[in-house]
mmCIF file of C-alpha atoms and ligand atoms in Angstrom:
data_model
loop_
_atom_site.group_PDB
_atom_site.id
_atom_site.type_symbol
_atom_site.label_atom_id
_atom_site.label_comp_id
_atom_site.label_asym_id
_atom_site.label_seq_id
_atom_site.Cartn_x
_atom_site.Cartn_y
_atom_site.Cartn_z
ATOM 1 C CA ALA G 1 73.985 125.683 70.279
ATOM 2 C CA LYS G 2 77.245 123.992 69.403
ATOM 3 C CA ALA G 3 77.810 122.885 72.993
ATOM 4 C CA THR G 4 74.296 121.528 73.231
ATOM 5 C CA GLY G 5 74.818 119.644 69.996
ATOM 6 C CA ARG G 6 77.972 118.041 71.320
ATOM 7 C CA ASN G 7 76.349 117.116 74.626
ATOM 8 C CA ALA G 8 73.430 115.569 72.808
ATOM 9 C CA LEU G 9 75.833 113.582 70.689
ATOM 10 C CA GLU G 10 77.730 112.402 73.761
ATOM 11 C CA PHE G 11 74.501 111.352 75.386
ATOM 12 C CA TYR G 12 73.696 109.013 72.544
ATOM 13 C CA ASP G 13 77.203 107.666 72.072
ATOM 14 C CA PRO G 14 77.027 104.332 73.879
ATOM 15 C CA GLN G 15 80.799 103.991 74.090
ATOM 16 C CA LEU G 16 81.265 107.408 75.631
ATOM 17 C CA GLN G 17 78.384 106.774 77.974
ATOM 18 C CA ALA G 18 80.047 103.591 79.147
ATOM 19 C CA VAL G 19 83.255 105.513 79.847
ATOM 20 C CA VAL G 20 81.354 108.169 81.794
ATOM 21 C CA ARG G 21 79.551 105.502 83.796
ATOM 22 C CA ALA G 22 82.759 103.611 84.567
ATOM 23 C CA ARG G 23 84.353 106.838 85.771
ATOM 24 C CA ALA G 24 81.433 107.679 88.026
ATOM 25 C CA ARG G 25 81.542 104.202 89.498
ATOM 26 C CA LEU G 26 85.268 104.439 90.109
ATOM 27 C CA VAL G 27 84.776 107.745 91.927
ATOM 28 C CA ALA G 28 82.075 106.211 94.127
ATOM 29 C CA ASP G 29 84.339 103.211 94.733
ATOM 30 C CA ILE G 30 87.264 105.406 95.801
ATOM 31 C CA ARG G 31 84.998 107.162 98.284
ATOM 32 C CA ALA G 32 83.775 103.828 99.657
ATOM 33 C CA GLY G 33 87.334 102.499 99.648
ATOM 34 C CA ILE G 34 88.570 105.304 101.871
ATOM 35 C CA ALA G 35 85.695 104.724 104.287
ATOM 36 C CA GLY G 36 86.146 100.938 104.100
ATOM 37 C CA GLY G 37 89.884 100.806 104.712
ATOM 38 C CA GLN G 38 90.725 99.374 101.274
ATOM 39 C CA PHE G 39 93.803 101.535 100.830
ATOM 40 C CA GLU G 40 97.197 100.471 102.010
ATOM 41 C CA LEU G 41 100.734 101.811 101.806
ATOM 42 C CA PHE G 42 103.537 99.746 100.342
ATOM 43 C CA TYR G 43 107.176 100.652 100.947
ATOM 44 C CA GLN G 44 110.136 100.545 98.588
ATOM 45 C CA PRO G 45 113.644 100.765 100.024
ATOM 46 C CA GLN G 46 116.096 103.502 99.068
ATOM 47 C CA VAL G 47 119.699 102.421 99.259
ATOM 48 C CA GLU G 48 122.787 104.545 99.745
ATOM 49 C CA GLY G 49 126.220 102.975 99.882
ATOM 50 C CA ASN G 50 125.371 99.477 101.036
ATOM 51 C CA SER G 51 122.486 100.195 103.310
ATOM 52 C CA VAL G 52 118.846 101.082 103.284
ATOM 53 C CA CYS G 53 118.572 104.713 104.363
ATOM 54 C CA GLY G 54 114.852 105.112 103.861
ATOM 55 C CA CYS G 55 111.915 104.222 101.694
ATOM 56 C CA GLU G 56 109.102 105.633 99.603
ATOM 57 C CA ALA G 57 105.468 105.030 100.499
ATOM 58 C CA LEU G 58 103.385 103.974 97.490
ATOM 59 C CA LEU G 59 99.628 103.792 97.652
ATOM 60 C CA ARG G 60 97.848 100.510 96.913
ATOM 61 C CA TRP G 61 94.132 99.877 96.512
ATOM 62 C CA ARG G 62 92.637 96.458 97.138
ATOM 63 C CA HIS G 63 89.362 96.852 95.291
ATOM 64 C CA PRO G 64 86.720 94.350 96.473
ATOM 65 C CA ARG G 65 85.582 93.443 92.908
ATOM 66 C CA GLU G 66 88.415 94.474 90.596
ATOM 67 C CA GLY G 67 91.291 93.307 92.783
ATOM 68 C CA TYR G 68 94.419 95.411 92.932
ATOM 69 C CA VAL G 69 94.015 98.774 91.152
ATOM 70 C CA SER G 70 97.144 100.711 90.160
ATOM 71 C CA PRO G 71 97.659 104.248 91.459
ATOM 72 C CA ALA G 72 98.308 105.211 87.833
ATOM 73 C CA VAL G 73 94.561 104.627 87.295
ATOM 74 C CA PHE G 74 93.019 106.131 90.387
ATOM 75 C CA ILE G 75 95.404 108.972 91.339
ATOM 76 C CA PRO G 76 94.646 111.092 88.232
ATOM 77 C CA LEU G 77 90.914 110.586 88.713
ATOM 78 C CA ALA G 78 91.142 111.323 92.424
ATOM 79 C CA GLU G 79 93.069 114.462 91.538
ATOM 80 C CA GLU G 80 90.431 115.573 89.030
ATOM 81 C CA THR G 81 87.518 115.004 91.376
ATOM 82 C CA GLY G 82 89.133 116.394 94.516
ATOM 83 C CA LEU G 83 89.011 113.016 96.280
ATOM 84 C CA ILE G 84 92.791 113.248 96.414
ATOM 85 C CA LEU G 85 92.348 115.625 99.351
ATOM 86 C CA GLN G 86 90.875 112.882 101.529
ATOM 87 C CA LEU G 87 93.127 110.212 100.098
ATOM 88 C CA GLY G 88 96.241 112.350 100.508
ATOM 89 C CA GLU G 89 95.398 113.145 104.111
ATOM 90 C CA TRP G 90 94.918 109.451 104.815
ATOM 91 C CA VAL G 91 98.320 108.716 103.196
ATOM 92 C CA LEU G 92 100.049 111.312 105.382
ATOM 93 C CA GLN G 93 98.449 109.946 108.530
ATOM 94 C CA ALA G 94 99.219 106.321 107.657
ATOM 95 C CA ALA G 95 102.818 107.201 106.765
ATOM 96 C CA CYS G 96 103.341 109.058 110.037
ATOM 97 C CA ARG G 97 101.898 106.137 112.008
ATOM 98 C CA GLN G 98 104.343 103.840 110.212
ATOM 99 C CA LEU G 99 107.248 106.139 111.064
ATOM 100 C CA ALA G 100 106.230 106.131 114.720
ATOM 101 C CA THR G 101 106.043 102.319 114.684
ATOM 102 C CA TRP G 102 109.502 101.993 113.125
ATOM 103 C CA ALA G 103 110.901 104.460 115.651
ATOM 104 C CA GLN G 104 110.171 101.812 118.315
ATOM 105 C CA GLU G 105 112.272 99.200 116.497
ATOM 106 C CA PRO G 106 116.034 99.740 116.837
ATOM 107 C CA ARG G 107 116.653 98.058 113.455
ATOM 108 C CA LEU G 108 114.349 100.430 111.584
ATOM 109 C CA ALA G 109 114.484 103.589 113.681
ATOM 110 C CA HIS G 110 116.948 105.360 111.343
ATOM 111 C CA LEU G 111 114.727 105.112 108.249
ATOM 112 C CA THR G 112 113.287 108.147 106.494
ATOM 113 C CA LEU G 113 109.937 107.870 104.770
ATOM 114 C CA ALA G 114 109.129 109.685 101.533
ATOM 115 C CA VAL G 115 105.486 110.481 100.768
ATOM 116 C CA ASN G 116 104.109 111.549 97.391
ATOM 117 C CA VAL G 117 102.106 114.755 97.527
ATOM 118 C CA SER G 118 99.671 115.639 94.764
ATOM 119 C CA PRO G 119 99.527 119.207 93.424
ATOM 120 C CA ARG G 120 95.977 119.736 94.568
ATOM 121 C CA GLN G 121 96.776 118.506 98.059
ATOM 122 C CA PHE G 122 99.806 120.771 98.351
ATOM 123 C CA ARG G 123 97.863 123.835 97.143
ATOM 124 C CA GLN G 124 95.235 123.530 99.895
ATOM 125 C CA PRO G 125 95.553 126.482 102.261
ATOM 126 C CA GLY G 126 95.761 124.132 105.255
ATOM 127 C CA PHE G 127 98.455 121.834 103.878
ATOM 128 C CA VAL G 128 101.216 122.805 106.330
ATOM 129 C CA GLY G 129 98.857 122.313 109.271
ATOM 130 C CA GLN G 130 97.727 118.976 107.892
ATOM 131 C CA VAL G 131 101.285 117.633 107.733
ATOM 132 C CA LEU G 132 102.177 118.886 111.202
ATOM 133 C CA ALA G 133 98.952 117.460 112.651
ATOM 134 C CA ALA G 134 99.624 114.046 111.088
ATOM 135 C CA LEU G 135 103.129 114.028 112.582
ATOM 136 C CA ALA G 136 101.970 115.185 115.996
ATOM 137 C CA SER G 137 99.022 112.833 116.345
ATOM 138 C CA ALA G 138 101.161 109.843 115.332
ATOM 139 C CA GLY G 139 104.065 110.967 117.499
ATOM 140 C CA ALA G 140 106.473 110.839 114.516
ATOM 141 C CA ARG G 141 109.609 112.936 114.158
ATOM 142 C CA PRO G 142 109.400 115.536 111.359
ATOM 143 C CA HIS G 143 112.966 115.075 110.138
ATOM 144 C CA LYS G 144 112.178 111.451 109.230
ATOM 145 C CA LEU G 145 109.466 112.597 106.836
ATOM 146 C CA LYS G 146 110.247 113.615 103.277
ATOM 147 C CA LEU G 147 107.672 114.984 100.879
ATOM 148 C CA GLU G 148 107.996 114.236 97.161
ATOM 149 C CA LEU G 149 106.802 117.103 94.981
ATOM 150 C CA THR G 150 106.686 117.449 91.201
ATOM 151 C CA GLU G 151 107.957 120.313 89.089
ATOM 152 C CA GLY G 152 104.561 121.486 87.852
ATOM 153 C CA LEU G 153 103.363 121.798 91.421
ATOM 154 C CA LEU G 154 106.375 123.838 92.462
ATOM 155 C CA LEU G 155 106.064 126.335 89.657
ATOM 156 C CA ASP G 156 102.337 126.808 89.918
ATOM 157 C CA ASN G 157 102.567 129.491 92.585
ATOM 158 C CA LEU G 158 106.228 129.886 93.409
ATOM 159 C CA GLU G 159 105.860 132.329 96.319
ATOM 160 C CA ASP G 160 103.213 130.222 98.059
ATOM 161 C CA THR G 161 105.272 127.074 97.429
ATOM 162 C CA ILE G 162 108.415 128.604 98.922
ATOM 163 C CA ARG G 163 106.483 129.777 101.988
ATOM 164 C CA LYS G 164 104.884 126.370 102.622
ATOM 165 C CA MET G 165 108.133 124.490 102.093
ATOM 166 C CA GLY G 166 109.943 126.927 104.369
ATOM 167 C CA GLU G 167 107.427 126.462 107.170
ATOM 168 C CA LEU G 168 107.639 122.679 107.005
ATOM 169 C CA LYS G 169 111.398 122.781 106.639
ATOM 170 C CA ALA G 170 111.645 124.839 109.810
ATOM 171 C CA HIS G 171 110.100 121.820 111.558
ATOM 172 C CA GLY G 172 112.602 119.452 109.948
ATOM 173 C CA VAL G 173 110.508 118.007 107.113
ATOM 174 C CA GLY G 174 112.569 117.245 103.971
ATOM 175 C CA PHE G 175 111.681 117.691 100.292
ATOM 176 C CA ALA G 176 112.473 115.691 97.161
ATOM 177 C CA LEU G 177 111.784 116.805 93.611
ATOM 178 C CA ASP G 178 110.164 113.778 91.940
ATOM 179 C CA ASP G 179 110.367 112.775 88.261
ATOM 180 C CA PHE G 180 113.105 115.313 87.752
ATOM 181 C CA GLY G 181 113.809 116.164 84.123
ATOM 182 C CA THR G 182 110.319 115.430 82.835
ATOM 183 C CA GLY G 183 108.811 118.848 83.557
ATOM 184 C CA TYR G 184 109.827 122.457 83.146
ATOM 185 C CA SER G 185 113.008 122.502 85.143
ATOM 186 C CA SER G 186 114.813 125.782 85.351
ATOM 187 C CA LEU G 187 117.912 126.628 87.271
ATOM 188 C CA SER G 188 116.504 129.877 88.571
ATOM 189 C CA TYR G 189 113.682 128.260 90.525
ATOM 190 C CA LEU G 190 115.708 125.235 91.615
ATOM 191 C CA LYS G 191 118.026 127.588 93.495
ATOM 192 C CA ARG G 192 115.153 129.325 95.250
ATOM 193 C CA LEU G 193 113.422 126.214 96.565
ATOM 194 C CA PRO G 194 114.481 124.630 99.861
ATOM 195 C CA LEU G 195 114.923 121.162 98.336
ATOM 196 C CA ASP G 196 116.980 118.311 99.772
ATOM 197 C CA GLN G 197 116.891 115.750 97.001
ATOM 198 C CA LEU G 198 116.442 115.302 93.245
ATOM 199 C CA LYS G 199 114.964 112.076 91.937
ATOM 200 C CA ILE G 200 116.089 111.071 88.449
ATOM 201 C CA ASP G 201 112.972 109.881 86.677
ATOM 202 C CA GLN G 202 112.874 106.204 85.777
ATOM 203 C CA GLY G 203 112.241 107.198 82.173
ATOM 204 C CA PHE G 204 115.902 108.253 81.940
ATOM 205 C CA VAL G 205 117.197 105.318 83.962
ATOM 206 C CA ARG G 206 115.508 102.650 81.830
ATOM 207 C CA ASP G 207 117.712 103.100 78.743
ATOM 208 C CA VAL G 208 120.647 104.800 80.411
ATOM 209 C CA LEU G 209 123.030 102.159 78.999
ATOM 210 C CA THR G 210 121.723 102.146 75.437
ATOM 211 C CA ASP G 211 120.412 105.644 74.747
ATOM 212 C CA PRO G 212 123.166 108.278 74.732
ATOM 213 C CA ASN G 213 120.601 111.056 75.268
ATOM 214 C CA ASP G 214 119.269 109.434 78.420
ATOM 215 C CA ALA G 215 122.815 108.852 79.646
ATOM 216 C CA THR G 216 123.613 112.531 79.105
ATOM 217 C CA ILE G 217 120.445 113.634 80.887
ATOM 218 C CA ALA G 218 121.122 111.340 83.852
ATOM 219 C CA ARG G 219 124.727 112.556 84.146
ATOM 220 C CA THR G 220 123.617 116.179 83.853
ATOM 221 C CA ILE G 221 121.000 115.772 86.589
ATOM 222 C CA VAL G 222 123.603 114.278 88.929
ATOM 223 C CA ALA G 223 126.038 117.106 88.188
ATOM 224 C CA LEU G 224 123.358 119.766 88.550
ATOM 225 C CA GLY G 225 121.993 118.357 91.801
ATOM 226 C CA THR G 226 125.441 117.917 93.268
ATOM 227 C CA SER G 227 126.472 121.457 92.378
ATOM 228 C CA LEU G 228 123.351 122.743 94.144
ATOM 229 C CA GLY G 229 124.213 120.693 97.226
ATOM 230 C CA LEU G 230 121.323 118.287 96.718
ATOM 231 C CA HIS G 231 121.183 114.556 97.304
ATOM 232 C CA VAL G 232 120.517 112.720 94.012
ATOM 233 C CA ILE G 233 118.640 109.431 93.876
ATOM 234 C CA ALA G 234 117.776 107.375 90.791
ATOM 235 C CA GLU G 235 114.414 105.625 90.649
ATOM 236 C CA GLY G 236 113.453 102.603 88.578
ATOM 237 C CA VAL G 237 116.890 100.981 88.825
ATOM 238 C CA GLU G 238 116.363 97.423 87.633
ATOM 239 C CA THR G 239 119.830 96.114 86.813
ATOM 240 C CA GLU G 240 123.228 96.174 88.433
ATOM 241 C CA ALA G 241 124.653 97.576 85.184
ATOM 242 C CA GLN G 242 122.333 100.605 85.432
ATOM 243 C CA ARG G 243 123.288 101.103 89.052
ATOM 244 C CA LEU G 244 127.013 100.888 88.303
ATOM 245 C CA PHE G 245 126.701 103.452 85.514
ATOM 246 C CA LEU G 246 124.861 105.863 87.795
ATOM 247 C CA GLN G 247 127.307 105.241 90.616
ATOM 248 C CA ALA G 248 130.248 105.907 88.310
ATOM 249 C CA HIS G 249 128.711 109.283 87.470
ATOM 250 C CA GLY G 250 128.260 110.299 91.074
ATOM 251 C CA CYS G 251 124.634 109.405 91.795
ATOM 252 C CA HIS G 252 124.197 109.076 95.567
ATOM 253 C CA ALA G 253 121.396 106.562 96.040
ATOM 254 C CA TRP G 254 119.158 104.034 94.285
ATOM 255 C CA GLN G 255 115.626 102.808 94.332
ATOM 256 C CA GLY G 256 114.159 100.113 92.114
ATOM 257 C CA TYR G 257 113.376 96.472 91.481
ATOM 258 C CA LEU G 258 117.110 95.659 91.596
ATOM 259 C CA LEU G 259 116.879 96.154 95.364
ATOM 260 C CA SER G 260 113.206 95.433 95.981
ATOM 261 C CA PRO G 261 109.757 96.179 94.568
ATOM 262 C CA PRO G 262 107.413 98.104 96.879
ATOM 263 C CA VAL G 263 106.196 95.680 99.567
ATOM 264 C CA SER G 264 103.788 95.674 102.503
ATOM 265 C CA ALA G 265 104.969 97.063 105.837
ATOM 266 C CA GLU G 266 105.205 93.533 107.167
ATOM 267 C CA ARG G 267 107.402 92.342 104.317
ATOM 268 C CA PHE G 268 109.429 95.544 104.405
ATOM 269 C CA GLY G 269 110.378 94.801 108.007
ATOM 270 C CA ALA G 270 111.798 91.451 106.857
ATOM 271 C CA LEU G 271 113.918 92.852 103.979
ATOM 272 C CA PRO G 272 117.691 92.978 104.368
ATOM 273 C CA LEU G 273 118.983 96.388 105.464
ATOM 274 C CA THR G 274 122.385 95.930 103.868
ATOM 275 C CA TYR G 275 123.248 94.916 100.341
ATOM 276 C CA GLY G 276 126.570 93.615 99.105
ATOM 277 C CA LEU G 277 126.956 96.210 96.366
ATOM 278 C CA PRO G 278 130.404 96.745 94.886
HETATM 279 P P1 LIG T 301 106.290 107.654 91.320
HETATM 280 O O1 LIG T 301 106.193 108.536 92.511
HETATM 281 O O2 LIG T 301 107.227 108.082 90.234
HETATM 282 O O3 LIG T 301 106.657 106.222 91.889
HETATM 283 C C1 LIG T 301 107.528 105.329 91.254
HETATM 284 C C2 LIG T 301 106.770 104.229 90.550
HETATM 285 O O4 LIG T 301 107.703 103.354 89.938
HETATM 286 C C3 LIG T 301 105.938 103.366 91.469
HETATM 287 O O5 LIG T 301 104.777 102.963 90.741
HETATM 288 C C4 LIG T 301 106.853 102.162 91.710
HETATM 289 O O6 LIG T 301 106.160 101.000 92.092
HETATM 290 C C5 LIG T 301 107.485 102.029 90.355
HETATM 291 N N1 LIG T 301 108.789 101.378 90.409
HETATM 292 C C6 LIG T 301 109.651 101.280 91.448
HETATM 293 N N2 LIG T 301 110.785 100.649 91.093
HETATM 294 C C7 LIG T 301 110.653 100.340 89.783
HETATM 295 C C8 LIG T 301 111.500 99.680 88.835
HETATM 296 O O7 LIG T 301 112.627 99.244 89.127
HETATM 297 N N3 LIG T 301 111.021 99.553 87.568
HETATM 298 C C9 LIG T 301 109.796 100.013 87.206
HETATM 299 N N4 LIG T 301 109.408 99.856 85.943
HETATM 300 N N5 LIG T 301 108.967 100.658 88.069
HETATM 301 C C10 LIG T 301 109.398 100.809 89.341
HETATM 302 P P2 LIG T 301 103.355 102.919 91.449
HETATM 303 O O8 LIG T 301 103.499 102.418 92.839
HETATM 304 O O9 LIG T 301 102.441 102.191 90.511
HETATM 305 O O10 LIG T 301 102.948 104.438 91.519
HETATM 306 C C11 LIG T 301 102.699 105.173 90.350
HETATM 307 C C12 LIG T 301 102.581 106.637 90.644
HETATM 308 O O11 LIG T 301 101.415 106.896 91.427
HETATM 309 C C13 LIG T 301 103.732 107.206 91.467
HETATM 310 O O12 LIG T 301 104.843 107.460 90.631
HETATM 311 C C14 LIG T 301 103.104 108.446 92.037
HETATM 312 O O13 LIG T 301 103.147 109.481 91.091
HETATM 313 C C15 LIG T 301 101.664 108.020 92.230
HETATM 314 N N6 LIG T 301 101.452 107.680 93.652
HETATM 315 C C16 LIG T 301 101.716 106.530 94.316
HETATM 316 N N7 LIG T 301 101.390 106.636 95.609
HETATM 317 C C17 LIG T 301 100.914 107.893 95.785
HETATM 318 C C18 LIG T 301 100.418 108.626 96.932
HETATM 319 O O14 LIG T 301 100.371 108.142 98.076
HETATM 320 N N8 LIG T 301 99.997 109.912 96.704
HETATM 321 C C19 LIG T 301 100.071 110.483 95.459
HETATM 322 N N9 LIG T 301 99.634 111.753 95.323
HETATM 323 N N10 LIG T 301 100.541 109.838 94.392
HETATM 324 C C20 LIG T 301 100.960 108.557 94.546
HETATM 325 CA CA1 LIG T 302 107.520 109.417 93.961
HETATM 326 CA CA1 LIG T 303 109.051 109.348 90.459
HETATM 327 CA CA1 LIG T 304 106.639 108.860 87.830
#
């Protein structure tokens, strides 16, 4: 009776109804957007030493009425509704096609490409097959592909996660742990996972020069990653002062507006591949 009462209340709450309607429309729009080719990948360079070693693919949606819609808005909803399965498969295929295209260009052939994988997408029973099929049908080399996973996803079903990562790793696919430090990190599982890279979350990078706690966390992540033999990259690096601090504490690579925002494939191809960093 209580549930019915609440539903009835929701039904007559015009504000809530508007929210529900907007959500339903967004879901329908995502579906139409996939079919209509409205999604696009942007690429943000990752720099090690003085040169671009790879990039991260970031999803962009050119909505016909609303203009550009941020992934922060549509990814959570796509995840909730299961649309992320279609969207994520499209992302993998588009990323692999891009890798195959770059492989034809001597200037860009060395680049690795990191792809964000949502928890729901990774947990699908056919995930390993989906990745391998995307690589094969594009003709892309597996060791150029890196998958970015989040801590929650990894811990959800540790045995299944380790098996899937192991299978893909056997083909050469790499793995980065995204947003590191924001979830439930524990040394015991970090050791068991076949990871290649830790990404320091931009939330720690932002105030790394002014907030002693963030500085300590960033330094600790670098030390931890290094001691586990992992490559450590900082995301959200906006200033040279942030980069220098991270460099001084042993961080291996950088990604952020300091170097470039995420850009279209066309503009990415025109970016410099070396930077005069001290
Ligand atoms: P993320 O994986 O942590 O990606 C980093 C975000 O930081 C991106 O936001 C990027 O544009 C932004 N960024 C890069 N450099 C800087 C900087 O110097 N300063 C600041 N303030 N921000 C910077 P974006 O592109 O809006 O993506 C947001 C989130 O959406 C991503 O966070 C990721 O979780 C998710 N996402 C994006 N593309 C995909 C995708 O293809 N699949 C899935 N499952 N999730 C995606
Ligand atoms: Ca990411
Ligand atoms: Ca991140
Ligand atoms: Ca993030």
